[in-house]
Short mmCIF file of C-alpha atoms and ligand atoms in Angstrom, two decimals:
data_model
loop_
_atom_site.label_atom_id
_atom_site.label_comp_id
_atom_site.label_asym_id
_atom_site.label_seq_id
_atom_site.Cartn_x
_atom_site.Cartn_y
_atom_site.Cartn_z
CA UNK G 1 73.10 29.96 142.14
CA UNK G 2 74.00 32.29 145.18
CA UNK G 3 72.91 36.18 144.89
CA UNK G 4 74.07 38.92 147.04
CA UNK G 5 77.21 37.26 148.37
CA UNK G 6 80.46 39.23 149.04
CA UNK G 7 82.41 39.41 145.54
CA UNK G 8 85.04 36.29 147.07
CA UNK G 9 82.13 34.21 148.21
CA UNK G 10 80.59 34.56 144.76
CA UNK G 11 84.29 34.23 142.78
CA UNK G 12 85.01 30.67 145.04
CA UNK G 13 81.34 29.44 145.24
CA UNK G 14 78.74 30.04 142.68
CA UNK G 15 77.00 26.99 141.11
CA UNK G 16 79.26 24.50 143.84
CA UNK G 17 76.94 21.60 144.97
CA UNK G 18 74.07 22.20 142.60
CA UNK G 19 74.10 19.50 140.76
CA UNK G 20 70.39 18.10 140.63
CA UNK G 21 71.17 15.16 138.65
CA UNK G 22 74.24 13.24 140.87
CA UNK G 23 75.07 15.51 143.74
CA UNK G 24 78.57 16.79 141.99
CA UNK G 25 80.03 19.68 144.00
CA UNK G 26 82.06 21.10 141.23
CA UNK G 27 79.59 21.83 137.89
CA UNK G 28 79.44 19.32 135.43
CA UNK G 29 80.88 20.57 132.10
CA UNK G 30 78.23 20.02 129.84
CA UNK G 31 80.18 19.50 126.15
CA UNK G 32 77.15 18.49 124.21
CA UNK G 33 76.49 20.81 120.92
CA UNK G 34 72.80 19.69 121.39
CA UNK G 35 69.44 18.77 123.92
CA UNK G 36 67.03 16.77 123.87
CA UNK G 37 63.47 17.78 123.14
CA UNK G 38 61.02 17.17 125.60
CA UNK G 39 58.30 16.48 122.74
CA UNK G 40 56.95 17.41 119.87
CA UNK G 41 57.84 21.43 119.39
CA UNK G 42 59.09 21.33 123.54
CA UNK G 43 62.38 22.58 123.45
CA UNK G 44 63.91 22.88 127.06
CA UNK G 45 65.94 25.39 128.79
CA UNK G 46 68.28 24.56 126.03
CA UNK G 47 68.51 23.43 122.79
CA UNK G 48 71.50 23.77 120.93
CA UNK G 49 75.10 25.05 122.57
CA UNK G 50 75.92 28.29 120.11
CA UNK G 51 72.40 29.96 121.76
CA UNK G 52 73.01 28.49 124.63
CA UNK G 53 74.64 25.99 126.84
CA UNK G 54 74.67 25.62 131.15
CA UNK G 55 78.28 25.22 131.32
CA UNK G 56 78.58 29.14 129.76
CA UNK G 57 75.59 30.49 131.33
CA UNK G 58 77.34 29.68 134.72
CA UNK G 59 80.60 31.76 134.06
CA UNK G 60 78.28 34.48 132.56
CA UNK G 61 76.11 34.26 135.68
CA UNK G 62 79.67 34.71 137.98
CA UNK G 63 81.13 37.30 135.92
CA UNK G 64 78.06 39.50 136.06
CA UNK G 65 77.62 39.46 139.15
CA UNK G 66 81.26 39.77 140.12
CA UNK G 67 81.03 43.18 138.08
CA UNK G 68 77.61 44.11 139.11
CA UNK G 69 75.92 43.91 136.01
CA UNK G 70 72.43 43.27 134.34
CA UNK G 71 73.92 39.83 132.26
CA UNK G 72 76.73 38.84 130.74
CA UNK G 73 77.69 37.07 126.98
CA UNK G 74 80.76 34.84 127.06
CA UNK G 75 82.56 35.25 123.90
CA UNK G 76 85.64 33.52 122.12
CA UNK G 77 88.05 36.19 122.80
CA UNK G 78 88.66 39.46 124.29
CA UNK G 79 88.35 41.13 120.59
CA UNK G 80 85.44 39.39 120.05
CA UNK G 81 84.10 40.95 123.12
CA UNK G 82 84.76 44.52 122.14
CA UNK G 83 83.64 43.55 118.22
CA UNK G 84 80.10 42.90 119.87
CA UNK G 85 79.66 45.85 122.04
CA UNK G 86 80.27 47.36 118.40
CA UNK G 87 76.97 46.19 116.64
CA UNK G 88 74.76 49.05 117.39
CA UNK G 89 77.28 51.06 115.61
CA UNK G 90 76.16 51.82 111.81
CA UNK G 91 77.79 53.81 109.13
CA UNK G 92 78.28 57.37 110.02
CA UNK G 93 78.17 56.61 113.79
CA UNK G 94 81.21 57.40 116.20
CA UNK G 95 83.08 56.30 118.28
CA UNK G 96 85.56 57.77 120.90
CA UNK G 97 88.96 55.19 121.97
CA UNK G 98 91.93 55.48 123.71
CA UNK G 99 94.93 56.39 121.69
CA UNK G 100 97.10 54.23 123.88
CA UNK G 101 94.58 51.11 123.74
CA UNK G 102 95.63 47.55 123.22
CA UNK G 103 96.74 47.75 119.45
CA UNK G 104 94.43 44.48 118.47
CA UNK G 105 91.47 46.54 119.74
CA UNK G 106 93.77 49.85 117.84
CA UNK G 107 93.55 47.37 114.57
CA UNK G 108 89.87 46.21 115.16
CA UNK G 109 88.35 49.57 115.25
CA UNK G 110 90.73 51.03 112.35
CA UNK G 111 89.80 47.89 110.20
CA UNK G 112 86.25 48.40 110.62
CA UNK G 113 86.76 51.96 110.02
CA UNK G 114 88.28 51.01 107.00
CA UNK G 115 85.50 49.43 105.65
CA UNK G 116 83.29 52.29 106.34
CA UNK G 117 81.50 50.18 108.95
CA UNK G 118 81.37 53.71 111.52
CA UNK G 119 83.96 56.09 112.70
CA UNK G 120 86.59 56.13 115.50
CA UNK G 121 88.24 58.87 116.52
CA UNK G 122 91.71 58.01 118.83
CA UNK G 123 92.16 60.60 121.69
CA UNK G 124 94.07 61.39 124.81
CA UNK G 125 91.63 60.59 127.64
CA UNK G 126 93.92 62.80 129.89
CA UNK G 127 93.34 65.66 127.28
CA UNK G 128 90.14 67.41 128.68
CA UNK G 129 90.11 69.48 125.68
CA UNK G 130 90.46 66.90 122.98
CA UNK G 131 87.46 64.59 125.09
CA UNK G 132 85.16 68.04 124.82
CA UNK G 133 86.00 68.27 121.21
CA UNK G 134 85.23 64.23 120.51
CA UNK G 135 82.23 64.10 122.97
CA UNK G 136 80.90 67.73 120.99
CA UNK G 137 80.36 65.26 118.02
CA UNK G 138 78.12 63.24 119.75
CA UNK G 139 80.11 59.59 119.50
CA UNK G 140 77.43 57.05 120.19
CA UNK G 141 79.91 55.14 122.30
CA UNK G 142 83.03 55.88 124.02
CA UNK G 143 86.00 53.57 124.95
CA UNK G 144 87.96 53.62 128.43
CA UNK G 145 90.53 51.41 129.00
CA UNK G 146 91.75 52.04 132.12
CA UNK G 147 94.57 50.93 133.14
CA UNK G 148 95.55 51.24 129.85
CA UNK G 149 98.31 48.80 128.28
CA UNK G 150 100.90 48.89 128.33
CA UNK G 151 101.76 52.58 129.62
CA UNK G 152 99.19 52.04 132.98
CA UNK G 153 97.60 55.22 132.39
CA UNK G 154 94.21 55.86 134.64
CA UNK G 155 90.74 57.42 133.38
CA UNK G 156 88.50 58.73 135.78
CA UNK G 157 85.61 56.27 135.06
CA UNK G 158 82.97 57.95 136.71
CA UNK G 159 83.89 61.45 135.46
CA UNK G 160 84.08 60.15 131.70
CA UNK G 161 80.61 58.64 132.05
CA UNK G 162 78.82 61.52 133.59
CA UNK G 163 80.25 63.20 130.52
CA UNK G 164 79.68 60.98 127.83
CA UNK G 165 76.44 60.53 128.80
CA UNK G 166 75.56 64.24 128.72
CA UNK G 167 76.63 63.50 124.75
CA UNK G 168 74.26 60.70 124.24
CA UNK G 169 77.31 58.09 124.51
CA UNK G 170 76.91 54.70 125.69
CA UNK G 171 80.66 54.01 127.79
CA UNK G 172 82.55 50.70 127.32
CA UNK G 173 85.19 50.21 130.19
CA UNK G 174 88.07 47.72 129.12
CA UNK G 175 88.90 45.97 133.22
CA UNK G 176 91.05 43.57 131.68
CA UNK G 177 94.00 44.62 133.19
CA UNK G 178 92.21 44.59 136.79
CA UNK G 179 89.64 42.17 137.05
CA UNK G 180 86.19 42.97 138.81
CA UNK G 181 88.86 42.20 141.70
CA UNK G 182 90.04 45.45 141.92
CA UNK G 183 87.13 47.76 139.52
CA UNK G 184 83.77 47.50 139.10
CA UNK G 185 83.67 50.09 136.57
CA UNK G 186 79.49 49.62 136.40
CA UNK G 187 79.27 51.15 139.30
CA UNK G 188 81.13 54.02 138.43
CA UNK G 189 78.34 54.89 135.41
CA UNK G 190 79.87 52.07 132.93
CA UNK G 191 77.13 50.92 130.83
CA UNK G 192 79.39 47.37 129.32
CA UNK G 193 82.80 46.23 130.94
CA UNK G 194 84.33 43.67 128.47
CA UNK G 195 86.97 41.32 129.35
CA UNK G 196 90.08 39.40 127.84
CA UNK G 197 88.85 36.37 130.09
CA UNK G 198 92.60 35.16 128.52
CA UNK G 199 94.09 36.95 131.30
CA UNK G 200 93.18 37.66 134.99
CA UNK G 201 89.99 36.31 135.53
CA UNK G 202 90.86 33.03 134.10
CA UNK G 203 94.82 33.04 135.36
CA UNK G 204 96.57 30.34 133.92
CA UNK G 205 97.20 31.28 130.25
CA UNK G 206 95.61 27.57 129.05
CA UNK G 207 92.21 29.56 127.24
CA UNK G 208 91.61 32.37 124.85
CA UNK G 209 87.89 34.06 126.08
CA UNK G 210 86.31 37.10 126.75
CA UNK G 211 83.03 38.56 127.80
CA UNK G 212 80.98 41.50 127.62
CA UNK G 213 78.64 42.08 131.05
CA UNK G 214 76.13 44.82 130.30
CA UNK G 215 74.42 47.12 133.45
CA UNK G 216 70.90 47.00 131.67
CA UNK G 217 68.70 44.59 130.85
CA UNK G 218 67.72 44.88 127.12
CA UNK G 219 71.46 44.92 126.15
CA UNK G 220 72.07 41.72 127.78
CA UNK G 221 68.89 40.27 125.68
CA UNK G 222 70.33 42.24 122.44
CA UNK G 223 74.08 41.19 122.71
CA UNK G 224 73.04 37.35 123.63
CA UNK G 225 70.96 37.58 120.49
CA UNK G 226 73.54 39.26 118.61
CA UNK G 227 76.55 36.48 119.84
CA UNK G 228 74.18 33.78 118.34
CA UNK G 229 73.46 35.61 115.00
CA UNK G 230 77.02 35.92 114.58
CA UNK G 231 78.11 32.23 115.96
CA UNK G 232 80.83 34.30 118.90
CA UNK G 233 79.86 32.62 121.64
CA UNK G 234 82.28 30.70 124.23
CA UNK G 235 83.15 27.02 123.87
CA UNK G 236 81.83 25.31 127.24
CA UNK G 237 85.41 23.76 127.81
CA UNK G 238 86.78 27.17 127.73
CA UNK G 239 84.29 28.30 130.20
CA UNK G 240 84.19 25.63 132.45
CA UNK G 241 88.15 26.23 132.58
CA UNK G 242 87.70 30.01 133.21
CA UNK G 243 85.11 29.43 135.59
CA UNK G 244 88.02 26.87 137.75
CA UNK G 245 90.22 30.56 137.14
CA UNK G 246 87.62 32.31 138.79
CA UNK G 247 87.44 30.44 141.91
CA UNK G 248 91.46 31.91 142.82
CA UNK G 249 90.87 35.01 141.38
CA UNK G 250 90.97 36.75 144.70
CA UNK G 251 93.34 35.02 146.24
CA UNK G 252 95.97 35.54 143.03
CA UNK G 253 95.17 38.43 142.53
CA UNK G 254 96.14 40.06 145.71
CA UNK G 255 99.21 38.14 146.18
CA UNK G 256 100.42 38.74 143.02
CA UNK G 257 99.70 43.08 143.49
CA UNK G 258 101.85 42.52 146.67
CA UNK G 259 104.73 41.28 144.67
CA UNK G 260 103.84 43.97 141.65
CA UNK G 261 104.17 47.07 144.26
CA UNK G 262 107.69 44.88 145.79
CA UNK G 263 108.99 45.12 141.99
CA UNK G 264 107.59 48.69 141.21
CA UNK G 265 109.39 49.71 144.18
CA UNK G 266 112.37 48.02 143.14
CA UNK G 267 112.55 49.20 139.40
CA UNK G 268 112.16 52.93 141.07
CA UNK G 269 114.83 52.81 142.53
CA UNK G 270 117.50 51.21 139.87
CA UNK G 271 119.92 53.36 137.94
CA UNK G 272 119.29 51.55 134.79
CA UNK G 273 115.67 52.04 134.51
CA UNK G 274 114.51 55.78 133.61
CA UNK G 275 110.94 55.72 134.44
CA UNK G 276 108.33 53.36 135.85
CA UNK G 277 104.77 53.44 135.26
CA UNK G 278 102.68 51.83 138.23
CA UNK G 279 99.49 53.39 139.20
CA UNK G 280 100.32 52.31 142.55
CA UNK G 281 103.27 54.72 142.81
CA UNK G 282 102.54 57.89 144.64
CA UNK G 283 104.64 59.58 142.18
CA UNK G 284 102.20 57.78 139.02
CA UNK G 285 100.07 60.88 137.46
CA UNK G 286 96.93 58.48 138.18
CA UNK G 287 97.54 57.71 141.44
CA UNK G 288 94.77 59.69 143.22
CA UNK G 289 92.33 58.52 140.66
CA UNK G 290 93.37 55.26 140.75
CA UNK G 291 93.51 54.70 144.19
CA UNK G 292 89.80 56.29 144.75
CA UNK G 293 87.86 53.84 141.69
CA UNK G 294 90.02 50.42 142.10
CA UNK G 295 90.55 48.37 144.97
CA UNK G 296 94.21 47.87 144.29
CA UNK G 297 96.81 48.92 142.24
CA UNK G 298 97.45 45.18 140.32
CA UNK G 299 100.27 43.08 139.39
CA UNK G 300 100.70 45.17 135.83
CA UNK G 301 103.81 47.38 135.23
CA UNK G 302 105.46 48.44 132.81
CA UNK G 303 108.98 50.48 132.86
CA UNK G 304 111.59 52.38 130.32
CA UNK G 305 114.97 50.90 130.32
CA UNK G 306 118.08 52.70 129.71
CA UNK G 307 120.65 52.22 126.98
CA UNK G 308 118.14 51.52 124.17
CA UNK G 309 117.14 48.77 121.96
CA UNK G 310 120.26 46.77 122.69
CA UNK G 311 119.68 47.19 126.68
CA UNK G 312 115.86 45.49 125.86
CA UNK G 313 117.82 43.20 123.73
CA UNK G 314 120.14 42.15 126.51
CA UNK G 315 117.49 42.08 129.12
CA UNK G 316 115.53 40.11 127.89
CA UNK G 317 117.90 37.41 127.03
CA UNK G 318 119.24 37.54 130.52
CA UNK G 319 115.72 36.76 132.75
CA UNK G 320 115.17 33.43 134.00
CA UNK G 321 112.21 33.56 135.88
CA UNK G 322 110.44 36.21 134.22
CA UNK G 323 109.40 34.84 130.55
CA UNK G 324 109.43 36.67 127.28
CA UNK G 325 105.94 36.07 125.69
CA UNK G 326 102.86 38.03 124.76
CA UNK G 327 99.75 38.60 126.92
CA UNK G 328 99.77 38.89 130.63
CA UNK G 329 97.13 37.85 133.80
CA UNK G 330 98.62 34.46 134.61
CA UNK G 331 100.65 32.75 137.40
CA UNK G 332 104.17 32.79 135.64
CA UNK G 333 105.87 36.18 135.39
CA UNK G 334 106.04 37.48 132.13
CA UNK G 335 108.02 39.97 130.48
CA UNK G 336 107.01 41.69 126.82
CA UNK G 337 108.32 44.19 124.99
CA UNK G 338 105.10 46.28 123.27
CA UNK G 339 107.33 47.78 120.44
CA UNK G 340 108.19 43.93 118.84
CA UNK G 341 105.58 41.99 120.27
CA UNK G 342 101.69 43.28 121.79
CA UNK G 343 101.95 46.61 119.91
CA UNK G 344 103.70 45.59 116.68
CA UNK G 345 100.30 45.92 115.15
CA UNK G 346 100.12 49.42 115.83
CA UNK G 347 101.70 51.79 113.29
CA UNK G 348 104.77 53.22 114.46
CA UNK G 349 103.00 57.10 114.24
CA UNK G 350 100.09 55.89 116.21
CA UNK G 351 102.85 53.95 118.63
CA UNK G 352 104.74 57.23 118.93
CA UNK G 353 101.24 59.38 119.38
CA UNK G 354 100.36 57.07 122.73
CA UNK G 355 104.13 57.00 123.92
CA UNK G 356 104.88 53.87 123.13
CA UNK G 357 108.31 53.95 123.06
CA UNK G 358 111.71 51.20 122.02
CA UNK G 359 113.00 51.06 125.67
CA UNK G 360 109.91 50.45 126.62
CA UNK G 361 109.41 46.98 128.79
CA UNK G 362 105.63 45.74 130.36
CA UNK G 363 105.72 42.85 133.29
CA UNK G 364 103.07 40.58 134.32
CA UNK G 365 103.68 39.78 137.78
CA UNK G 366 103.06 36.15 138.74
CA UNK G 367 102.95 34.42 141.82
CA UNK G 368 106.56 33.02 142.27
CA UNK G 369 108.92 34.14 145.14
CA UNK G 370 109.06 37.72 145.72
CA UNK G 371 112.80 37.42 146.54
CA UNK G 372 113.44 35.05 143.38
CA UNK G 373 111.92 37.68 141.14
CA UNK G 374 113.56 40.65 142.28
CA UNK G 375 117.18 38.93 141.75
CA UNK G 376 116.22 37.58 138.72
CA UNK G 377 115.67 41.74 138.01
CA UNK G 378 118.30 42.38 139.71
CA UNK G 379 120.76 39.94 137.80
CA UNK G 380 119.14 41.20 134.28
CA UNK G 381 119.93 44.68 134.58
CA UNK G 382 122.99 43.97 135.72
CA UNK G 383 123.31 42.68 131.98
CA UNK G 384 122.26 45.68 130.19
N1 PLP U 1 91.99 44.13 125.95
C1 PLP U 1 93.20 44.19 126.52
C2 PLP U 1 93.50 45.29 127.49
C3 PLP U 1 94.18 43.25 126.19
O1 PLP U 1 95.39 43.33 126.77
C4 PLP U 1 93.86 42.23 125.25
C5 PLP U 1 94.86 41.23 124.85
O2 PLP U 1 96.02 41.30 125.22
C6 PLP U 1 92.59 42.21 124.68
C7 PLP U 1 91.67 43.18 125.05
C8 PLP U 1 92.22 41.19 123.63
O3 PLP U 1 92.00 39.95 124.23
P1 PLP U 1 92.15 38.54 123.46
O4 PLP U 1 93.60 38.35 123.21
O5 PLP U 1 91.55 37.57 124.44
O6 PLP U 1 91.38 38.65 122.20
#
């Protein structure tokens, strides 16, 4: 494996030409559920896939070091992900989450709260006052996601750390709407970044994954453990097809921010739309903070349209290019409407809490023509 490489060398090359047994340069995908024993009670480096399997350990291996962490676990699914970083949680114990959060990971916690599993408490990260008030009952972890989806709102990583650790808190940074790309929210005082490996890192919408990389040590060891207790770990398929992801990450992702900041740009300045949310807008309330912890702004938007339901309605039906499906990360342009679709989970008072509103629209910016997708804008709000 290579170690201390620059973040593209390690994205395009880690694990190429290591193949001891026939020389391959790209790593074999090892599918077997099972390995041999050496002998009588001499297991080898591994035995059976759910603990453990080389085709996984090599995306985990990437990923953590692409986000400068300790180890990572490479899980089914982006929920999964943040369902593990919840097992030291027992009953009584808090935790602190973004009231605007992806409404599966809304639904996860509330479920689980539900069942008396620990407490959550849903807050405005931009709300000093309500963070002092949820920190001052010492939460044993804390949530960030940052930006958040779909309104692209920005937490100061390293100031919400330094804070929740004064509390005791352990901090959980969401960077699936970056990629290690653009944050490395470890090195702002993140103790776990988890991942929907479904979108950026693995950039072509064909697997459902996630991860969880942790900064120390003994997590790593605990949440491996924990992953094969509770049978969540990552088909090798799925991570030998992330791991391909990975190897464009860089080059995607900065191609498709260039486009992102074209549309932003574009969508500012249109009389239908009434507000755009872009972190890489000067005008964007997160723009200093954004533009000091990330290395980019990304290719996530999101924008209200004028006119109402029937405006979305008619928008919608009139893209081309731009398709209208869930999830986001990929090389096609989609477009979603939270309300109906990625937020429909939510209930409409927690929806209306984060600012979630009807007229709202998110984009996933792809890597098609820059001049093809701003017509195909152009020509759909013409429709509205
Ligand atoms: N976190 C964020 C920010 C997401 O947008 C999503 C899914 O859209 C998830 C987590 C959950 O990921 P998955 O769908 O892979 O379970």
């Amino acid at each position: 494996m290579l170690r201390n490489r620059a973040p593209q060398t390690i994205a395009a090359a880690n694990g190429i030409g290591k193949d001891s047994a026939f020389g391959a340069v790209a790593p074999p995908l090892y599918l077997s559920t099972t390995f041999t024993f050496d002998g009588f009670n001499r297991p080898r480096a591994y035995d059976y896939t759910r603990a453990g399997n080389p085709t996984r350990d090599l995306l985990a291996d990437t990923i953590a070091q692409l986000e400068a962490g300790a180890g990572a676990v490479i899980v089914a699914s982006g929920t999964a992900a943040i369902d593990l970083t919840l097992v030291c949680l027992e009953p009584g114990d808090l935790i602190v989450a973004p009231h605007d959060c992806y409404a599966g990971t809304w639904r996860l916690l509330t479920a689980r709260q539900a069942r008396r599993q620990f407490d959550v408490v849903f807050i405005d990260f931009a709300d000093a006052a309500a963070l002092e008030l949820a920190l001052a009952r010492s939460p044993k972890l804390v949530l960030i996601e940052t930006p958040s989806n779909p309104l692209m709102r920005i937490v100061d990583i390293r100031l919400v750390s330094e804070q929740a650790k004064a509390a005791g808190a352990k901090v959980i940074v969401d960077n699936t709407f970056l990629s290690p790309a653009l944050q490395q929210p470890i090195k702002l005082g993140a103790d776990f970044v988890i991942h929907s490996t479904t979108k950026f890192l693995n950039g072509h919408s064909d697997v459902i994954g996630g991860v969880v990389v942790a900064a120390d040590p003994t997590d790593v060891k605990e949440l491996t453990d924990w992953a094969n207790t509770t049978g969540v770990t990552g088909a090798p398929f799925d991570s030998y097809m992330t791991l391909r992801g990975i190897r464009t990450l860089f080059a995607r992702v900065e191609r498709q921010e260039r486009t992102a900041a074209a549309v932003a740009a574009f969508l500012s300045a249109h009389p239908a739309v009434l507000a755009v949310y872009y972190p890489g807008l000067p005008s964007h309330p997160g723009h200093a903070i954004a533009k000091a912890q990330q290395n980019g702004f990304g290719a996530m938007l999101s924008f209200e349209i004028a006119g109402g339901l029937d405006a979305v309605r008619r928008f919608v039906e009139a893209v081309e290019i731009f398709t209208l499906a869930e999830s986001l990360g990929g090389i096609e342009s989609l477009v979603a409407h939270p309300c109906t679709m990625t937020h429909a989970s939510m209930s409409p008072e927690a929806r209306h809490a984060a600012g979630i509103s009807d007229s709202l629209l998110r984009l996933s910016v792809g890597l098609e023509n820059e001049a093809d997708l701003l017509g195909d804008l152009a020509r759909a709000l013409e429709a509205v």
